[in-house]
Short mmCIF file of C-alpha atoms and ligand atoms in Angstrom, two decimals:
data_model
loop_
_atom_site.label_atom_id
_atom_site.label_comp_id
_atom_site.label_asym_id
_atom_site.label_seq_id
_atom_site.Cartn_x
_atom_site.Cartn_y
_atom_site.Cartn_z
CA MET A 228 -138.26 -109.43 336.13
CA PRO A 229 -139.69 -110.95 339.38
CA ASN A 230 -143.21 -112.17 339.21
CA SER A 231 -143.18 -111.50 335.18
CA PRO A 232 -145.97 -113.54 333.59
CA GLU A 233 -145.12 -115.97 331.01
CA TRP A 234 -145.84 -114.63 327.92
CA TYR A 235 -143.40 -111.79 329.32
CA SER A 236 -140.47 -114.63 329.95
CA GLU A 237 -140.70 -116.59 327.53
CA GLY A 238 -141.30 -113.85 324.83
CA LEU A 239 -138.85 -111.42 325.50
CA GLY A 240 -135.85 -113.83 324.13
CA HIS A 241 -137.42 -113.81 321.05
CA ILE A 242 -138.53 -109.95 320.14
CA TRP A 243 -136.24 -106.83 318.56
CA LEU A 244 -137.32 -103.88 320.29
CA PRO A 245 -137.76 -100.62 318.53
CA TYR A 246 -134.45 -97.64 318.94
CA THR A 247 -132.66 -100.08 321.54
CA GLN A 248 -129.92 -101.66 322.10
CA MET A 249 -131.04 -105.22 323.10
CA LYS A 250 -127.93 -105.70 325.08
CA THR A 251 -127.89 -103.09 327.74
CA THR A 252 -131.47 -102.01 327.58
CA ARG A 253 -133.73 -101.69 331.12
CA PRO A 254 -136.07 -104.64 330.67
CA PRO A 255 -139.33 -103.61 328.93
CA LEU A 256 -142.21 -103.23 331.50
CA PRO A 257 -145.36 -105.91 330.08
CA VAL A 258 -148.29 -103.65 330.02
CA GLU A 259 -151.03 -106.34 330.65
CA SER A 260 -153.63 -104.03 329.69
CA ALA A 261 -155.32 -100.25 329.42
CA GLY A 262 -158.10 -98.31 329.92
CA GLY A 263 -159.01 -94.14 329.59
CA VAL A 264 -155.31 -92.45 330.16
CA ARG A 265 -154.08 -95.30 332.54
CA LEU A 266 -151.38 -98.58 331.40
CA LYS A 267 -151.66 -101.69 333.75
CA LEU A 268 -148.56 -103.67 334.14
CA ALA A 269 -148.65 -107.26 335.05
CA ASP A 270 -148.00 -106.93 338.55
CA GLY A 271 -150.82 -104.57 338.70
CA ARG A 272 -148.99 -101.03 339.25
CA GLU A 273 -150.51 -98.08 336.95
CA LEU A 274 -149.36 -95.52 335.16
CA ILE A 275 -150.66 -91.89 333.84
CA ASP A 276 -149.81 -92.07 330.47
CA GLY A 277 -148.41 -88.81 329.44
CA ILE A 278 -147.18 -89.98 326.15
CA SER A 279 -150.21 -91.20 324.16
CA SER A 280 -148.54 -94.22 322.81
CA TRP A 281 -146.31 -91.99 320.82
CA TRP A 282 -149.08 -89.67 320.15
CA ALA A 283 -151.99 -91.58 318.60
CA ALA A 284 -153.91 -92.39 321.99
CA SER A 285 -155.81 -89.08 321.81
CA HIS A 286 -159.41 -90.43 323.04
CA GLY A 287 -156.70 -92.84 326.16
CA TYR A 288 -157.32 -95.92 325.90
CA GLY A 289 -160.45 -98.72 325.39
CA ASN A 290 -162.91 -95.81 324.23
CA ALA A 291 -166.27 -97.32 324.37
CA HIS A 292 -167.39 -96.14 320.90
CA ILE A 293 -164.37 -97.07 319.19
CA VAL A 294 -164.63 -100.00 320.71
CA GLU A 295 -167.74 -101.30 319.24
CA ALA A 296 -167.75 -99.97 316.13
CA MET A 297 -164.59 -101.85 315.82
CA LYS A 298 -166.37 -105.08 316.77
CA VAL A 299 -169.26 -104.24 314.59
CA GLN A 300 -166.94 -104.77 311.69
CA LEU A 301 -164.73 -107.43 312.95
CA ASP A 302 -168.21 -109.64 312.74
CA LYS A 303 -168.69 -108.28 309.35
CA ALA A 304 -165.09 -108.25 307.36
CA ALA A 305 -161.28 -107.38 309.64
CA HIS A 306 -160.24 -106.79 305.95
CA VAL A 307 -160.83 -107.69 302.12
CA MET A 308 -158.05 -107.06 299.19
CA PHE A 309 -158.32 -103.52 298.27
CA GLY A 310 -158.03 -104.37 294.92
CA GLY A 311 -160.52 -104.48 292.87
CA LEU A 312 -162.89 -104.25 295.84
CA VAL A 313 -163.82 -101.67 298.63
CA ASN A 314 -165.00 -101.62 302.05
CA GLU A 315 -167.96 -99.29 303.67
CA PRO A 316 -165.64 -97.69 306.24
CA ALA A 317 -162.44 -96.90 303.89
CA LEU A 318 -165.01 -94.94 302.25
CA LYS A 319 -167.07 -93.16 304.37
CA LEU A 320 -163.53 -92.68 306.18
CA SER A 321 -162.39 -91.09 302.80
CA LYS A 322 -165.49 -88.62 302.28
CA ARG A 323 -165.27 -87.75 306.03
CA LEU A 324 -161.53 -86.07 305.56
CA ALA A 325 -161.97 -84.85 302.16
CA ASP A 326 -165.34 -82.88 304.11
CA MET A 327 -163.03 -82.17 307.04
CA LEU A 328 -159.55 -80.85 304.90
CA PRO A 329 -159.74 -77.44 303.54
CA GLY A 330 -159.75 -76.39 299.45
CA ASP A 331 -159.15 -79.52 297.57
CA LEU A 332 -157.65 -81.87 299.09
CA ASN A 333 -159.98 -84.42 297.64
CA ARG A 334 -157.82 -87.71 297.13
CA CYS A 335 -157.40 -90.37 299.90
CA PHE A 336 -154.80 -93.31 300.01
CA ILE A 337 -155.20 -94.90 302.66
CA ALA A 338 -151.91 -97.39 303.91
CA GLU A 339 -151.18 -99.15 307.32
CA SER A 340 -148.12 -96.54 308.48
CA GLY A 341 -146.65 -93.14 308.99
CA SER A 342 -144.06 -93.86 306.74
CA VAL A 343 -145.79 -95.48 304.28
CA SER A 344 -148.52 -91.99 303.65
CA VAL A 345 -145.07 -89.80 303.20
CA GLU A 346 -143.50 -92.33 301.11
CA VAL A 347 -146.69 -92.77 298.98
CA ALA A 348 -146.72 -88.87 299.47
CA MET A 349 -143.63 -88.87 297.73
CA LYS A 350 -143.87 -91.11 295.04
CA MET A 351 -147.18 -88.73 294.48
CA ALA A 352 -144.30 -85.99 294.02
CA VAL A 353 -142.58 -87.67 291.48
CA GLN A 354 -145.04 -89.39 289.53
CA TYR A 355 -147.48 -85.86 289.43
CA PHE A 356 -144.07 -84.82 287.43
CA LEU A 357 -143.68 -87.64 285.20
CA ASN A 358 -146.61 -88.05 284.00
CA ARG A 359 -146.99 -84.40 282.78
CA GLY A 360 -143.40 -85.23 280.54
CA GLU A 361 -141.10 -83.99 283.79
CA ARG A 362 -138.85 -85.93 285.43
CA ARG A 363 -137.87 -84.52 288.64
CA SER A 364 -135.90 -86.45 291.48
CA LYS A 365 -135.25 -84.21 294.71
CA PHE A 366 -136.96 -83.59 297.52
CA VAL A 367 -136.12 -80.54 299.70
CA HIS A 368 -136.54 -80.83 303.13
CA PHE A 369 -135.54 -79.54 306.79
CA ARG A 370 -132.84 -79.14 309.55
CA GLY A 371 -134.69 -80.68 311.99
CA THR A 372 -137.79 -82.78 310.52
CA TYR A 373 -138.55 -86.73 311.21
CA HIS A 374 -140.68 -87.99 308.29
CA GLY A 375 -140.17 -91.85 308.95
CA ASP A 376 -138.11 -94.81 308.94
CA THR A 377 -138.34 -96.57 306.17
CA LEU A 378 -135.26 -95.72 303.46
CA GLY A 379 -137.53 -93.34 301.14
CA THR A 380 -138.54 -90.73 304.14
CA MET A 381 -135.36 -91.70 306.08
CA ALA A 382 -133.95 -89.58 303.18
CA VAL A 383 -136.01 -86.51 303.79
CA CYS A 384 -135.10 -86.26 307.68
CA ASP A 385 -132.68 -84.25 309.46
CA PRO A 386 -129.49 -86.91 308.45
CA ASP A 387 -127.70 -85.46 311.15
CA GLU A 388 -130.83 -86.45 313.63
CA GLY A 389 -130.74 -90.46 315.36
CA MET A 390 -129.04 -92.97 314.04
CA HIS A 391 -130.48 -91.98 310.14
CA SER A 392 -126.89 -91.06 308.92
CA LEU A 393 -125.98 -94.35 309.22
CA PHE A 394 -127.43 -95.12 305.82
CA SER A 395 -126.22 -91.66 304.32
CA ASP A 396 -124.67 -93.54 301.41
CA ILE A 397 -127.39 -95.79 300.33
CA LEU A 398 -130.72 -93.10 300.67
CA MET A 399 -131.82 -90.92 297.97
CA ASP A 400 -129.65 -87.20 297.60
CA ASN A 401 -132.18 -84.90 298.31
CA MET A 402 -131.63 -81.46 299.12
CA LEU A 403 -131.15 -80.28 303.40
CA THR A 404 -132.44 -76.63 304.63
CA ASP A 405 -133.25 -74.40 306.63
CA LEU A 406 -136.82 -73.77 307.58
CA PRO A 407 -137.44 -70.53 306.95
CA ARG A 408 -138.31 -68.62 310.18
CA ASN A 409 -138.21 -64.72 309.45
CA GLU A 410 -139.72 -62.62 306.24
CA THR A 411 -135.26 -62.64 305.15
CA GLU A 412 -134.86 -66.36 305.41
CA ALA A 413 -138.22 -66.32 303.42
CA THR A 414 -136.91 -64.76 300.83
CA ALA A 415 -134.12 -66.66 300.33
CA PHE A 416 -136.02 -70.07 300.78
CA LYS A 417 -137.87 -68.66 297.92
CA ALA A 418 -135.24 -67.39 295.77
CA TYR A 419 -133.54 -71.53 296.04
CA LEU A 420 -136.25 -73.17 295.60
CA LYS A 421 -136.75 -70.91 292.17
CA GLU A 422 -133.11 -71.18 291.20
CA HIS A 423 -133.19 -75.03 291.99
CA ALA A 424 -137.09 -75.93 290.88
CA SER A 425 -136.65 -77.48 287.71
CA ASP A 426 -135.25 -80.97 289.59
CA VAL A 427 -137.48 -80.77 292.50
CA ALA A 428 -140.64 -82.54 292.87
CA ALA A 429 -141.64 -81.23 295.96
CA VAL A 430 -141.10 -79.44 299.27
CA ILE A 431 -142.17 -81.59 302.34
CA THR A 432 -142.33 -80.47 306.05
CA GLU A 433 -143.52 -81.11 309.48
CA PRO A 434 -146.15 -78.18 310.43
CA LEU A 435 -145.61 -75.79 313.47
CA VAL A 436 -143.63 -78.91 315.54
CA GLN A 437 -140.39 -81.31 314.61
CA GLY A 438 -141.67 -84.08 317.05
CA ALA A 439 -138.99 -86.74 317.23
CA GLY A 440 -136.53 -83.91 316.29
CA GLY A 441 -137.24 -82.29 319.89
CA MET A 442 -140.34 -80.85 319.68
CA VAL A 443 -139.13 -77.82 318.02
CA MET A 444 -141.11 -75.12 317.09
CA HIS A 445 -142.34 -72.45 314.79
CA GLY A 446 -144.60 -70.33 313.60
CA PRO A 447 -147.48 -70.58 311.33
CA GLU A 448 -146.63 -68.08 309.07
CA THR A 449 -143.34 -70.39 308.04
CA LEU A 450 -146.21 -72.16 306.62
CA LYS A 451 -147.11 -69.11 304.06
CA TRP A 452 -143.86 -68.62 302.81
CA LEU A 453 -143.23 -72.32 301.96
CA ARG A 454 -146.68 -72.25 300.41
CA GLU A 455 -146.25 -69.05 298.27
CA ALA A 456 -142.43 -70.45 297.59
CA CYS A 457 -143.62 -73.65 296.05
CA ASP A 458 -146.09 -71.88 294.03
CA GLU A 459 -144.00 -69.26 292.77
CA ALA A 460 -141.32 -72.31 291.96
CA GLY A 461 -143.38 -74.93 290.65
CA VAL A 462 -142.54 -77.49 293.25
CA LEU A 463 -145.75 -78.97 295.17
CA PHE A 464 -146.54 -79.45 298.95
CA ILE A 465 -145.92 -82.15 301.18
CA VAL A 466 -147.46 -81.49 304.92
CA ASP A 467 -147.25 -84.30 307.45
CA GLU A 468 -149.91 -83.87 309.77
CA ILE A 469 -149.34 -87.40 311.09
CA PHE A 470 -147.95 -86.00 314.70
CA THR A 471 -149.92 -82.52 314.41
CA GLY A 472 -153.06 -83.79 312.56
CA PHE A 473 -156.54 -83.73 315.64
CA TYR A 474 -155.65 -80.90 317.74
CA ARG A 475 -152.85 -81.92 318.78
CA THR A 476 -151.05 -78.45 318.19
CA GLY A 477 -154.88 -76.88 319.09
CA THR A 478 -156.74 -76.84 316.08
CA ARG A 479 -158.22 -79.68 313.84
CA PHE A 480 -155.15 -79.58 311.50
CA ALA A 481 -152.07 -77.14 311.89
CA ILE A 482 -152.83 -75.52 308.79
CA GLU A 483 -155.61 -74.01 309.63
CA GLN A 484 -153.77 -72.22 311.70
CA ALA A 485 -152.03 -70.83 308.61
CA ASP A 486 -154.94 -70.96 306.27
CA ILE A 487 -152.53 -72.99 303.33
CA VAL A 488 -153.95 -76.17 301.53
CA PRO A 489 -150.90 -78.64 300.73
CA ASP A 490 -150.75 -80.32 297.42
CA MET A 491 -151.10 -83.76 299.86
CA VAL A 492 -150.87 -83.99 303.41
CA THR A 493 -150.17 -87.11 305.52
CA LEU A 494 -152.33 -88.83 308.92
CA SER A 495 -151.70 -91.06 310.72
CA LYS A 496 -152.07 -91.42 315.32
CA ALA A 497 -154.23 -90.28 316.42
CA LEU A 498 -156.62 -91.13 313.07
CA SER A 499 -157.53 -93.75 314.60
CA GLY A 500 -157.01 -92.97 317.83
CA GLY A 501 -154.26 -95.34 318.23
CA ALA A 502 -156.82 -98.26 317.94
CA SER A 503 -155.25 -99.48 314.63
CA PRO A 504 -152.55 -99.23 312.45
CA LEU A 505 -153.79 -96.59 310.12
CA SER A 506 -152.62 -93.57 307.50
CA VAL A 507 -153.94 -91.47 304.73
CA CYS A 508 -152.35 -89.70 302.02
CA VAL A 509 -154.51 -87.13 300.73
CA ALA A 510 -153.89 -85.18 297.57
CA ARG A 511 -155.37 -81.97 295.96
CA ASP A 512 -157.80 -82.65 292.61
CA GLU A 513 -154.91 -81.68 290.52
CA ILE A 514 -152.32 -83.96 292.00
CA PHE A 515 -154.95 -87.02 290.98
CA ASP A 516 -155.71 -85.54 287.41
CA ALA A 517 -152.06 -86.19 286.41
CA PHE A 518 -152.69 -89.68 286.92
CA TYR A 519 -156.09 -89.64 285.61
CA ASP A 520 -155.76 -90.96 281.94
CA ASP A 521 -156.49 -93.72 279.32
CA ASP A 522 -152.43 -94.79 279.95
CA PRO A 523 -152.25 -97.99 282.49
CA MET A 524 -148.69 -96.17 283.25
CA LYS A 525 -149.73 -93.13 284.63
CA ALA A 526 -151.65 -94.77 287.62
CA LEU A 527 -150.26 -94.97 290.93
CA MET A 528 -147.81 -97.53 291.02
CA HIS A 529 -148.27 -98.22 295.04
CA GLY A 530 -150.48 -100.85 296.90
CA PRO A 531 -149.76 -101.96 299.78
CA THR A 532 -151.46 -105.94 301.08
CA TYR A 533 -153.98 -103.60 304.08
CA MET A 534 -154.63 -101.51 302.58
CA GLY A 535 -157.89 -99.56 302.90
CA HIS A 536 -157.85 -101.68 305.88
CA ALA A 537 -161.61 -102.12 306.73
CA LEU A 538 -161.51 -102.77 310.81
CA GLY A 539 -158.29 -99.59 311.19
CA CYS A 540 -160.93 -97.11 308.42
CA ALA A 541 -163.87 -98.40 311.40
CA ALA A 542 -161.62 -97.47 313.75
CA ALA A 543 -161.10 -94.35 312.54
CA ASN A 544 -164.67 -93.00 311.65
CA ALA A 545 -165.51 -94.51 315.03
CA SER A 546 -162.48 -91.46 315.99
CA LEU A 547 -163.75 -88.99 313.98
CA ASP A 548 -167.39 -89.73 315.50
CA LEU A 549 -165.66 -88.27 318.96
CA PHE A 550 -163.62 -85.44 317.48
CA GLU A 551 -167.33 -84.13 316.03
CA GLN A 552 -169.45 -84.78 319.21
CA GLU A 553 -166.67 -83.01 321.09
CA ASP A 554 -165.17 -80.15 321.22
CA TYR A 555 -161.94 -80.95 321.37
CA GLY A 556 -160.46 -77.66 320.64
CA ALA A 557 -161.89 -77.07 323.96
CA LYS A 558 -159.58 -79.48 325.48
CA ALA A 559 -156.19 -79.11 323.81
CA LYS A 560 -157.10 -74.94 325.10
CA ARG A 561 -157.39 -76.86 328.33
CA ILE A 562 -154.20 -79.01 328.71
CA ASN A 563 -152.15 -76.25 327.24
CA GLU A 564 -153.48 -74.02 330.17
CA LEU A 565 -152.23 -76.41 332.84
CA LEU A 566 -148.81 -77.78 330.87
CA VAL A 567 -147.60 -73.72 331.31
CA GLU A 568 -149.13 -73.72 334.67
CA GLY A 569 -146.77 -77.09 335.51
CA LEU A 570 -143.94 -76.91 333.59
CA GLU A 571 -143.06 -72.58 333.62
CA ARG A 572 -141.57 -73.33 337.57
CA CYS A 573 -139.19 -75.60 335.67
CA ARG A 574 -137.64 -72.86 334.16
CA ALA A 575 -135.61 -71.54 337.77
CA LEU A 576 -134.07 -75.06 337.66
CA PRO A 577 -130.01 -75.20 337.30
CA ASN A 578 -130.09 -77.86 334.76
CA VAL A 579 -133.11 -76.52 332.37
CA LYS A 580 -132.62 -74.57 328.62
CA ASP A 581 -136.17 -73.94 327.72
CA VAL A 582 -139.67 -74.51 328.88
CA ARG A 583 -141.94 -74.46 325.76
CA THR A 584 -145.66 -75.34 324.93
CA LEU A 585 -148.16 -75.73 321.62
CA GLY A 586 -151.60 -76.76 322.13
CA ALA A 587 -151.07 -80.26 323.63
CA ILE A 588 -147.81 -80.16 323.54
CA GLY A 589 -145.42 -79.18 326.31
CA VAL A 590 -141.38 -79.47 326.89
CA VAL A 591 -139.03 -79.46 329.52
CA GLN A 592 -135.63 -79.26 327.81
CA LEU A 593 -132.19 -79.62 329.31
CA GLU A 594 -128.82 -78.21 329.11
CA ASP A 595 -126.88 -81.34 329.62
CA ALA A 596 -128.38 -84.50 328.96
CA SER A 597 -126.37 -87.01 330.10
CA ASN A 598 -128.40 -88.40 332.85
CA ILE A 599 -131.65 -88.55 330.46
CA GLU A 600 -132.28 -92.46 331.16
CA ALA A 601 -131.81 -92.62 334.02
CA LEU A 602 -134.86 -90.36 334.76
CA LYS A 603 -137.20 -92.69 332.91
CA PRO A 604 -137.35 -95.39 336.22
CA LEU A 605 -138.19 -92.01 338.08
CA PHE A 606 -141.31 -91.44 336.32
CA VAL A 607 -142.39 -95.26 336.52
CA GLU A 608 -141.72 -95.24 340.24
CA ALA A 609 -143.55 -92.12 340.46
CA GLY A 610 -147.18 -93.86 338.91
CA VAL A 611 -146.60 -91.98 335.40
CA TRP A 612 -145.61 -92.67 332.03
CA ILE A 613 -143.12 -90.42 330.66
CA ARG A 614 -140.59 -91.32 327.86
CA PRO A 615 -137.49 -88.77 327.76
CA PHE A 616 -135.95 -88.88 324.66
CA ARG A 617 -132.67 -86.83 322.65
CA ASP A 618 -132.62 -83.31 325.40
CA ILE A 619 -136.72 -83.13 325.90
CA VAL A 620 -138.66 -83.93 328.87
CA TYR A 621 -142.35 -84.24 327.23
CA LEU A 622 -146.00 -84.25 327.46
CA THR A 623 -148.33 -85.22 325.42
CA PRO A 624 -151.54 -86.70 327.18
CA PRO A 625 -154.11 -88.03 325.73
CA LEU A 626 -156.68 -85.00 324.64
CA VAL A 627 -158.94 -86.45 327.31
CA ILE A 628 -156.86 -86.42 330.52
CA SER A 629 -158.59 -85.04 333.11
CA ASP A 630 -157.03 -82.00 335.47
CA ASP A 631 -155.93 -83.78 338.42
CA ASP A 632 -153.74 -86.77 336.28
CA LEU A 633 -152.76 -83.98 334.17
CA ILE A 634 -151.48 -81.85 337.31
CA LYS A 635 -150.07 -85.21 339.08
CA LEU A 636 -147.75 -85.53 335.14
CA THR A 637 -146.91 -81.82 335.09
CA ASN A 638 -145.57 -82.14 339.46
CA THR A 639 -143.83 -85.38 338.49
CA ILE A 640 -141.71 -84.11 336.15
CA TYR A 641 -141.16 -80.88 338.76
CA GLN A 642 -139.83 -82.48 340.92
CA VAL A 643 -138.24 -85.33 338.78
CA LEU A 644 -136.02 -82.81 337.42
CA LYS A 645 -135.38 -81.09 341.20
CA ALA A 646 -134.34 -83.56 342.61
CA ASN A 647 -131.97 -84.55 339.26
CA GLN A 648 -130.32 -81.12 338.89
CA THR A 649 -127.29 -82.36 337.07
N1 PMP B 114 -144.41 -88.29 310.06
C1 PMP B 114 -144.48 -87.82 311.80
C2 PMP B 114 -144.33 -86.54 311.46
C3 PMP B 114 -144.47 -89.02 312.56
O1 PMP B 114 -144.14 -88.31 313.67
C4 PMP B 114 -144.25 -90.17 312.30
C5 PMP B 114 -143.73 -91.11 313.14
N2 PMP B 114 -143.12 -90.66 314.62
C6 PMP B 114 -143.85 -90.26 311.19
C7 PMP B 114 -144.61 -89.62 310.28
C8 PMP B 114 -143.82 -91.96 311.10
O2 PMP B 114 -144.90 -92.65 311.11
P1 PMP B 114 -144.92 -94.31 311.60
O3 PMP B 114 -143.92 -94.33 312.52
O4 PMP B 114 -146.79 -94.30 311.36
O5 PMP B 114 -143.85 -95.03 310.31
#
């Protein structure tokens, strides 16, 4: 790349990029810094961010309150092992999450990535039954879902999606089925779960929207049916709010729209506002109680090095302050209005299959996505950061985005799609 900084030209030959064919990929863009909703490139260009860094940077970049909280914590301790020691930000965060989540979701296991929190929830489910004298080794999961890239989480993703199918012969053999979307399917799902209950540790799903599976949405009643099915069959229910948590779907948590209490909830991404890697698996009291015993073998056998990371938890506490201080539900609602207003007209374009929105998520699905890669540089040329994938062009902007910036994003999508209609 012309005029690129030294760190870029020297380092690029040594880095391995995500989901990327390194031989044929376009060179990635060097980011010098980011502030508000803008990414600043090394050559001086600025891009309005329509993605929030894989849905994490809900407060934008460099938020003063989060930066200050992290600086204060950095002066105290960035990280101290969580075995035998605890720290103030991690305990404060646990208490706050327990207060904010519904029902008796009261026990927090703090890790560093979304995938790890899902792995932890899966291990909790299996060991919950083991500790009660039952071996259950399967998970029921749904077509179109995504829960991570590690071996355990790949085994609860849709195997036909993306590159996970390459690994199918080494993954756990779980039970894949369709998400119930009406009463008849709900009844069938309940019967199916009951029939297999003695093998099944948990049902796992993404609530209201399957993100990486193509932003496919479903109604809150689906979550109610899954909760009922799990109750009737005596199976645990894991809800993965890593993408949806903290107002992305309009409410603080997607489960609030269904008024349900899962047995475990996983959180990450906007939890720290994208300022630090951090995730939490929050479990109900009954799950925790099954591990609470004199027998050391009944303890939860998991403990990542960066567990309870003090700096990350300080960032998360500051992120929660922001979510509490301002009405983020109203922000998501305003974003939704502008997404509807700005994207609906794409429906009239010949290559558009569907336009859909939910909270602060806006999606234009294409009929023929064969040239989708070619759209990426066009968005950059237009001064916005939008990353189409599969057959969708979508927006998940920082929740603090201004009307003008959001209108620029939706206008750009319309104009780029209109000019490239094949
Ligand atoms: N679950 C969901 C719903 C996700 O969207 C993601 C990440 N896109 C993950 C799990 C995995 O999180 P991470 O990339 O932090 O491991």
